[in-house]
Amino acid sequence: MTTAAHLPAGIAHPFSPAGRVDPYPAYGWLRAHDPVHRDAMTGMWLVTGYADCAALLKDPAFSAAAGQRERAREDDLPVSMLTSDGADHARLRAPGARLLGPAAMASIADGVARDADDLLVRAGERGDLTDAVEQLGAPLATAVLARLFGLRDEQRAPFEQLARAVAVNLDPLAPPPLARLGRAAMGELTRYLDAHTDQALPGPLRDFAADGRLTRGEMLGVLGLAVVGGWQPLAESLGNALYWLLPRPGAREALRTADPAAAETAMDELLRLEAPIPFTARVTVRDAELPGGRIPAGSRVLAVLAAANRDPAVFTDPDRLVLDRSPNPHLAFGGGPHFCLAARLVRQSGALLLTRLVRRFPAAALSGPPPRWAATLIPRRLTSLGVALHGTGTAATGTAPPAESAASPESAASPESAVAAAPVEAARA
Ligand code: HEM
């Protein structure tokens, strides 16, 4: 590790407008040359190597609570698992598992499958999707949360409005007027969840509320975190997945015939390649030693999960989609004590939608204007993604990931090189 390392000319800083659209050249350079890097632009430490990120996420010297605290205060984000460490964190997490853990997903899986089928039937009637995230990803994310939270059908639309409004709290670079709206929406969401909790339909939220181990405020904090941290990443992960999947007939066909376990393996690989939450923040509470270098106490640190996920020391052909990659110890869900509580839920609901889509529409293809990556930092997402479900649309050109026809999906070039020159766009309205 050298604190003097600088990105070479020609490689955009990952937080610059061009770097936000395509951060992978910078991530690759840092990982190879300075995996524990003191960033002169932000004063933060960027940790990009897999071994370093994995170690950091498990090491109590790196505090999630301190990492989130400044932001939590500033954004009025309630106390939650992500704003606590150690025993405080474990106390919140155990009951939280009743809301978001594998058993909760198992209890809603049939309902989510019906929701996915309904969505695809309606989409099929339209024929072309102008934006697959808006038309499939967002309604699926709403359906998953609606079923976890015991919402009635007529409550889905107002709930989705709130989930959209608070999503901006994820993005540390949101412009101040948007960030102010996000803060106000957080208060509104908390009041909504408070009023709703006692009237929820039977299901995971009722079980969670009956658990009795948390105060009302703590319970609302966990619910709020699930909405802020869950709704948009889940919605966008489906767009990111389709972006990689649809131009590759071999991968589409493999998913079409995949059993549920293989479909979840595929979802993991899609999340590895395009992690919707590309990094997470910590602060060192004492001097810390990582395999790639030392970080002094009191430092602000980003574990760059998206960089670790393409570390060639761990992943063979890291920039390629290998749908049956196994083992796949990616860090898209984080690691250590804060490992995403909803990982199973995300894998299963994503796999459920994607397999149904390729079975119902085996010729589905990207269409319309070339997809572009948004200049937001979190989540990593496309500004829009056209899909011709019956394969009759004009394939996107220029910035679309190249198609390949072999059964093995690994042979296609990665899409990020193709989007390197894509213009920066404002967030999806
Ligand atoms: C593709 C979608 C998702 C991705 C990529 C993702 C990723 C992550 C990551 C990286 C963390 C760790 C953060 C850290 O260590 O600082 C995390 C934590 C968490 N996620 Fe997810 N997440 C997703 C969806 C969801 C959903 C849908 C929910 C809930 C409905 C959810 C609930 C949580 C919670 C509660 C935590 C905090 C766990 C703890 O601190 O103990 N996530 N997630």
Short mmCIF file of N, CA, C and O and ligand atoms in Angstrom, two decimals, residues 57 64 68 81-82 89 93 100 144-145 148-149 222 225-227 229-231 233-234 237 267 271 275-277 280-282 305 331-335 337-343 345-346, ligand 1:
data_model
loop_
_atom_site.label_atom_id
_atom_site.label_comp_id
_atom_site.label_asym_id
_atom_site.label_seq_id
_atom_site.Cartn_x
_atom_site.Cartn_y
_atom_site.Cartn_z
N LEU A 57 -14.92 -6.37 6.32
CA LEU A 57 -16.34 -6.51 6.67
C LEU A 57 -16.52 -7.34 7.95
O LEU A 57 -17.54 -7.22 8.63
N ALA A 64 -19.51 -0.06 11.41
CA ALA A 64 -20.61 0.32 10.52
C ALA A 64 -21.38 1.47 11.15
O ALA A 64 -21.80 2.41 10.48
N GLN A 68 -22.02 5.00 9.34
CA GLN A 68 -23.33 5.50 8.92
C GLN A 68 -23.79 6.69 9.76
O GLN A 68 -24.73 7.37 9.41
N MET A 81 -30.12 -1.75 12.05
CA MET A 81 -28.97 -2.65 12.06
C MET A 81 -27.73 -1.97 11.49
O MET A 81 -26.62 -2.19 11.94
N LEU A 82 -27.92 -1.17 10.45
CA LEU A 82 -26.76 -0.58 9.80
C LEU A 82 -26.16 0.56 10.59
O LEU A 82 -25.06 1.01 10.30
N HIS A 89 -26.20 -4.45 17.60
CA HIS A 89 -26.58 -4.90 16.26
C HIS A 89 -27.23 -6.28 16.32
O HIS A 89 -28.28 -6.52 15.72
N ARG A 93 -30.83 -7.58 14.93
CA ARG A 93 -30.82 -8.46 13.76
C ARG A 93 -31.64 -9.74 13.98
O ARG A 93 -32.30 -10.21 13.06
N LEU A 100 -37.33 -10.70 7.36
CA LEU A 100 -36.62 -10.71 6.06
C LEU A 100 -35.87 -12.01 5.78
O LEU A 100 -35.29 -12.15 4.70
N VAL A 144 -42.91 -7.76 -3.55
CA VAL A 144 -42.18 -8.49 -2.50
C VAL A 144 -42.39 -7.80 -1.15
O VAL A 144 -42.74 -8.43 -0.15
N LEU A 145 -42.19 -6.47 -1.13
CA LEU A 145 -42.34 -5.75 0.14
C LEU A 145 -43.81 -5.76 0.60
O LEU A 145 -44.09 -5.88 1.79
N LEU A 148 -44.34 -9.06 2.25
CA LEU A 148 -43.66 -9.13 3.55
C LEU A 148 -44.40 -8.29 4.59
O LEU A 148 -44.53 -8.66 5.75
N PHE A 149 -44.87 -7.12 4.14
CA PHE A 149 -45.46 -6.14 5.06
C PHE A 149 -46.97 -6.32 5.22
O PHE A 149 -47.61 -5.54 5.91
N VAL A 222 -36.02 -0.79 11.67
CA VAL A 222 -35.72 -1.95 10.83
C VAL A 222 -36.62 -1.94 9.58
O VAL A 222 -36.17 -2.20 8.46
N LEU A 225 -35.35 0.69 7.19
CA LEU A 225 -34.13 0.25 6.52
C LEU A 225 -34.46 -0.74 5.39
O LEU A 225 -33.87 -0.69 4.30
N ALA A 226 -35.44 -1.61 5.65
CA ALA A 226 -35.81 -2.58 4.61
C ALA A 226 -36.33 -1.85 3.37
O ALA A 226 -36.06 -2.26 2.24
N VAL A 227 -37.05 -0.75 3.58
CA VAL A 227 -37.62 -0.03 2.42
C VAL A 227 -36.50 0.76 1.72
O VAL A 227 -36.32 0.66 0.50
N GLY A 229 -33.19 0.46 1.98
CA GLY A 229 -32.09 -0.37 1.49
C GLY A 229 -32.53 -1.47 0.55
O GLY A 229 -31.69 -2.09 -0.10
N GLY A 230 -33.84 -1.72 0.49
CA GLY A 230 -34.31 -2.88 -0.27
C GLY A 230 -35.06 -2.59 -1.56
O GLY A 230 -34.81 -3.24 -2.57
N TRP A 231 -35.96 -1.61 -1.53
CA TRP A 231 -36.88 -1.48 -2.68
C TRP A 231 -36.13 -1.16 -3.97
O TRP A 231 -36.23 -1.89 -4.96
N PRO A 233 -32.73 -1.12 -4.72
CA PRO A 233 -31.72 -2.09 -5.16
C PRO A 233 -32.33 -3.35 -5.79
O PRO A 233 -31.84 -3.86 -6.79
N LEU A 234 -33.44 -3.81 -5.22
CA LEU A 234 -34.07 -5.00 -5.81
C LEU A 234 -34.63 -4.68 -7.20
O LEU A 234 -34.40 -5.43 -8.16
N SER A 237 -31.72 -4.21 -9.62
CA SER A 237 -30.92 -5.42 -9.87
C SER A 237 -31.52 -6.21 -11.03
O SER A 237 -30.80 -6.89 -11.77
N MET A 267 -28.61 -15.91 -10.47
CA MET A 267 -28.91 -14.59 -9.91
C MET A 267 -27.67 -14.07 -9.14
O MET A 267 -27.33 -12.88 -9.22
N LEU A 271 -25.62 -10.62 -9.88
CA LEU A 271 -25.37 -9.63 -8.84
C LEU A 271 -23.87 -9.38 -8.66
O LEU A 271 -23.44 -8.27 -8.37
N ALA A 275 -23.09 -5.18 -9.05
CA ALA A 275 -23.62 -5.05 -7.70
C ALA A 275 -24.41 -3.75 -7.56
O ALA A 275 -23.84 -2.67 -7.75
N PRO A 276 -25.71 -3.82 -7.25
CA PRO A 276 -26.48 -2.57 -7.14
C PRO A 276 -25.99 -1.67 -6.00
O PRO A 276 -26.13 -0.46 -6.06
N ILE A 277 -25.41 -2.28 -4.95
CA ILE A 277 -24.81 -1.48 -3.87
C ILE A 277 -23.30 -1.67 -4.00
O ILE A 277 -22.74 -2.64 -3.50
N THR A 280 -19.79 0.08 0.60
CA THR A 280 -20.42 0.39 1.88
C THR A 280 -19.38 1.05 2.80
O THR A 280 -18.18 0.80 2.66
N ALA A 281 -19.88 1.90 3.71
CA ALA A 281 -18.97 2.77 4.48
C ALA A 281 -18.70 2.23 5.88
O ALA A 281 -19.56 1.64 6.52
N ARG A 282 -17.48 2.46 6.35
CA ARG A 282 -17.08 2.14 7.71
C ARG A 282 -16.18 3.26 8.23
O ARG A 282 -15.62 4.02 7.44
N LEU A 305 -17.27 -3.09 -2.90
CA LEU A 305 -17.73 -4.46 -3.16
C LEU A 305 -17.67 -4.78 -4.65
O LEU A 305 -17.32 -5.89 -5.05
N LEU A 331 -19.36 -10.40 -3.03
CA LEU A 331 -19.66 -9.54 -1.87
C LEU A 331 -20.80 -8.57 -2.17
O LEU A 331 -20.94 -7.56 -1.50
N ALA A 332 -21.62 -8.85 -3.18
CA ALA A 332 -22.71 -7.92 -3.50
C ALA A 332 -23.68 -7.76 -2.32
O ALA A 332 -24.35 -6.73 -2.21
N PHE A 333 -23.76 -8.75 -1.46
CA PHE A 333 -24.60 -8.65 -0.26
C PHE A 333 -23.77 -8.27 0.98
O PHE A 333 -24.23 -8.43 2.10
N GLY A 334 -22.55 -7.79 0.78
CA GLY A 334 -21.71 -7.47 1.91
C GLY A 334 -21.12 -8.75 2.49
O GLY A 334 -20.97 -9.76 1.79
N GLY A 335 -20.78 -8.70 3.78
CA GLY A 335 -20.19 -9.87 4.44
C GLY A 335 -20.10 -9.59 5.93
O GLY A 335 -20.38 -8.47 6.38
N PRO A 337 -20.97 -9.54 9.94
CA PRO A 337 -22.23 -9.45 10.71
C PRO A 337 -23.34 -8.68 9.99
O PRO A 337 -24.52 -8.90 10.27
N HIS A 338 -22.98 -7.77 9.06
CA HIS A 338 -24.02 -6.98 8.38
C HIS A 338 -24.44 -7.58 7.05
O HIS A 338 -25.14 -6.92 6.27
N PHE A 339 -24.02 -8.81 6.77
CA PHE A 339 -24.42 -9.47 5.51
C PHE A 339 -25.93 -9.28 5.30
O PHE A 339 -26.72 -9.46 6.22
N CYS A 340 -26.29 -8.91 4.08
CA CYS A 340 -27.69 -8.55 3.78
C CYS A 340 -28.66 -9.59 4.35
O CYS A 340 -28.61 -10.77 4.00
N LEU A 341 -29.53 -9.11 5.19
CA LEU A 341 -30.47 -10.01 5.86
C LEU A 341 -31.46 -10.59 4.85
O LEU A 341 -32.07 -11.64 5.10
N ALA A 342 -31.62 -9.91 3.74
CA ALA A 342 -32.62 -10.33 2.75
C ALA A 342 -31.97 -11.03 1.55
O ALA A 342 -32.61 -11.17 0.50
N ALA A 343 -30.74 -11.53 1.71
CA ALA A 343 -30.04 -12.09 0.54
C ALA A 343 -30.85 -13.22 -0.10
O ALA A 343 -31.00 -13.27 -1.32
N LEU A 345 -34.00 -13.75 0.04
CA LEU A 345 -35.22 -13.16 -0.54
C LEU A 345 -34.92 -12.54 -1.91
O LEU A 345 -35.68 -12.70 -2.87
N VAL A 346 -33.79 -11.85 -2.00
CA VAL A 346 -33.42 -11.19 -3.26
C VAL A 346 -33.10 -12.24 -4.32
O VAL A 346 -33.61 -12.18 -5.45
C1 HEM B 1 -30.32 -6.59 -5.02
C2 HEM B 1 -30.78 -6.17 -3.87
C3 HEM B 1 -29.95 -5.96 -2.63
C4 HEM B 1 -28.60 -5.83 -2.49
C5 HEM B 1 -27.54 -5.84 -3.57
C6 HEM B 1 -28.33 -5.66 -1.08
C7 HEM B 1 -27.07 -5.47 -0.53
C8 HEM B 1 -26.82 -5.28 0.81
C9 HEM B 1 -25.51 -5.02 1.37
C10 HEM B 1 -24.24 -4.86 0.57
C11 HEM B 1 -25.65 -4.93 2.71
C12 HEM B 1 -24.53 -4.72 3.73
C13 HEM B 1 -24.33 -3.27 4.03
C14 HEM B 1 -23.16 -3.05 4.95
O1 HEM B 1 -22.43 -3.99 5.32
O2 HEM B 1 -22.91 -1.89 5.31
C15 HEM B 1 -27.05 -5.11 3.01
C16 HEM B 1 -27.57 -5.08 4.27
C17 HEM B 1 -28.92 -5.16 4.51
N1 HEM B 1 -29.92 -5.39 3.59
FE1 HEM B 1 -29.70 -5.70 1.60
N2 HEM B 1 -29.51 -5.70 -0.40
C18 HEM B 1 -30.52 -5.89 -1.32
C19 HEM B 1 -31.85 -5.98 -1.06
C20 HEM B 1 -32.39 -5.94 0.17
C21 HEM B 1 -33.80 -6.05 0.44
C22 HEM B 1 -34.88 -6.30 -0.63
C23 HEM B 1 -33.95 -5.88 1.77
C24 HEM B 1 -35.21 -5.89 2.57
C25 HEM B 1 -36.42 -6.02 2.12
C26 HEM B 1 -32.64 -5.70 2.35
C27 HEM B 1 -32.37 -5.54 3.70
C28 HEM B 1 -31.12 -5.39 4.25
C29 HEM B 1 -30.88 -5.16 5.66
C30 HEM B 1 -31.94 -5.11 6.75
C31 HEM B 1 -29.50 -5.03 5.82
C32 HEM B 1 -28.74 -4.75 7.12
C33 HEM B 1 -28.25 -6.01 7.74
C34 HEM B 1 -27.44 -5.75 8.98
O3 HEM B 1 -26.92 -4.66 9.17
O4 HEM B 1 -27.37 -6.68 9.80
N3 HEM B 1 -31.72 -5.75 1.35
N4 HEM B 1 -27.73 -5.34 1.83
#
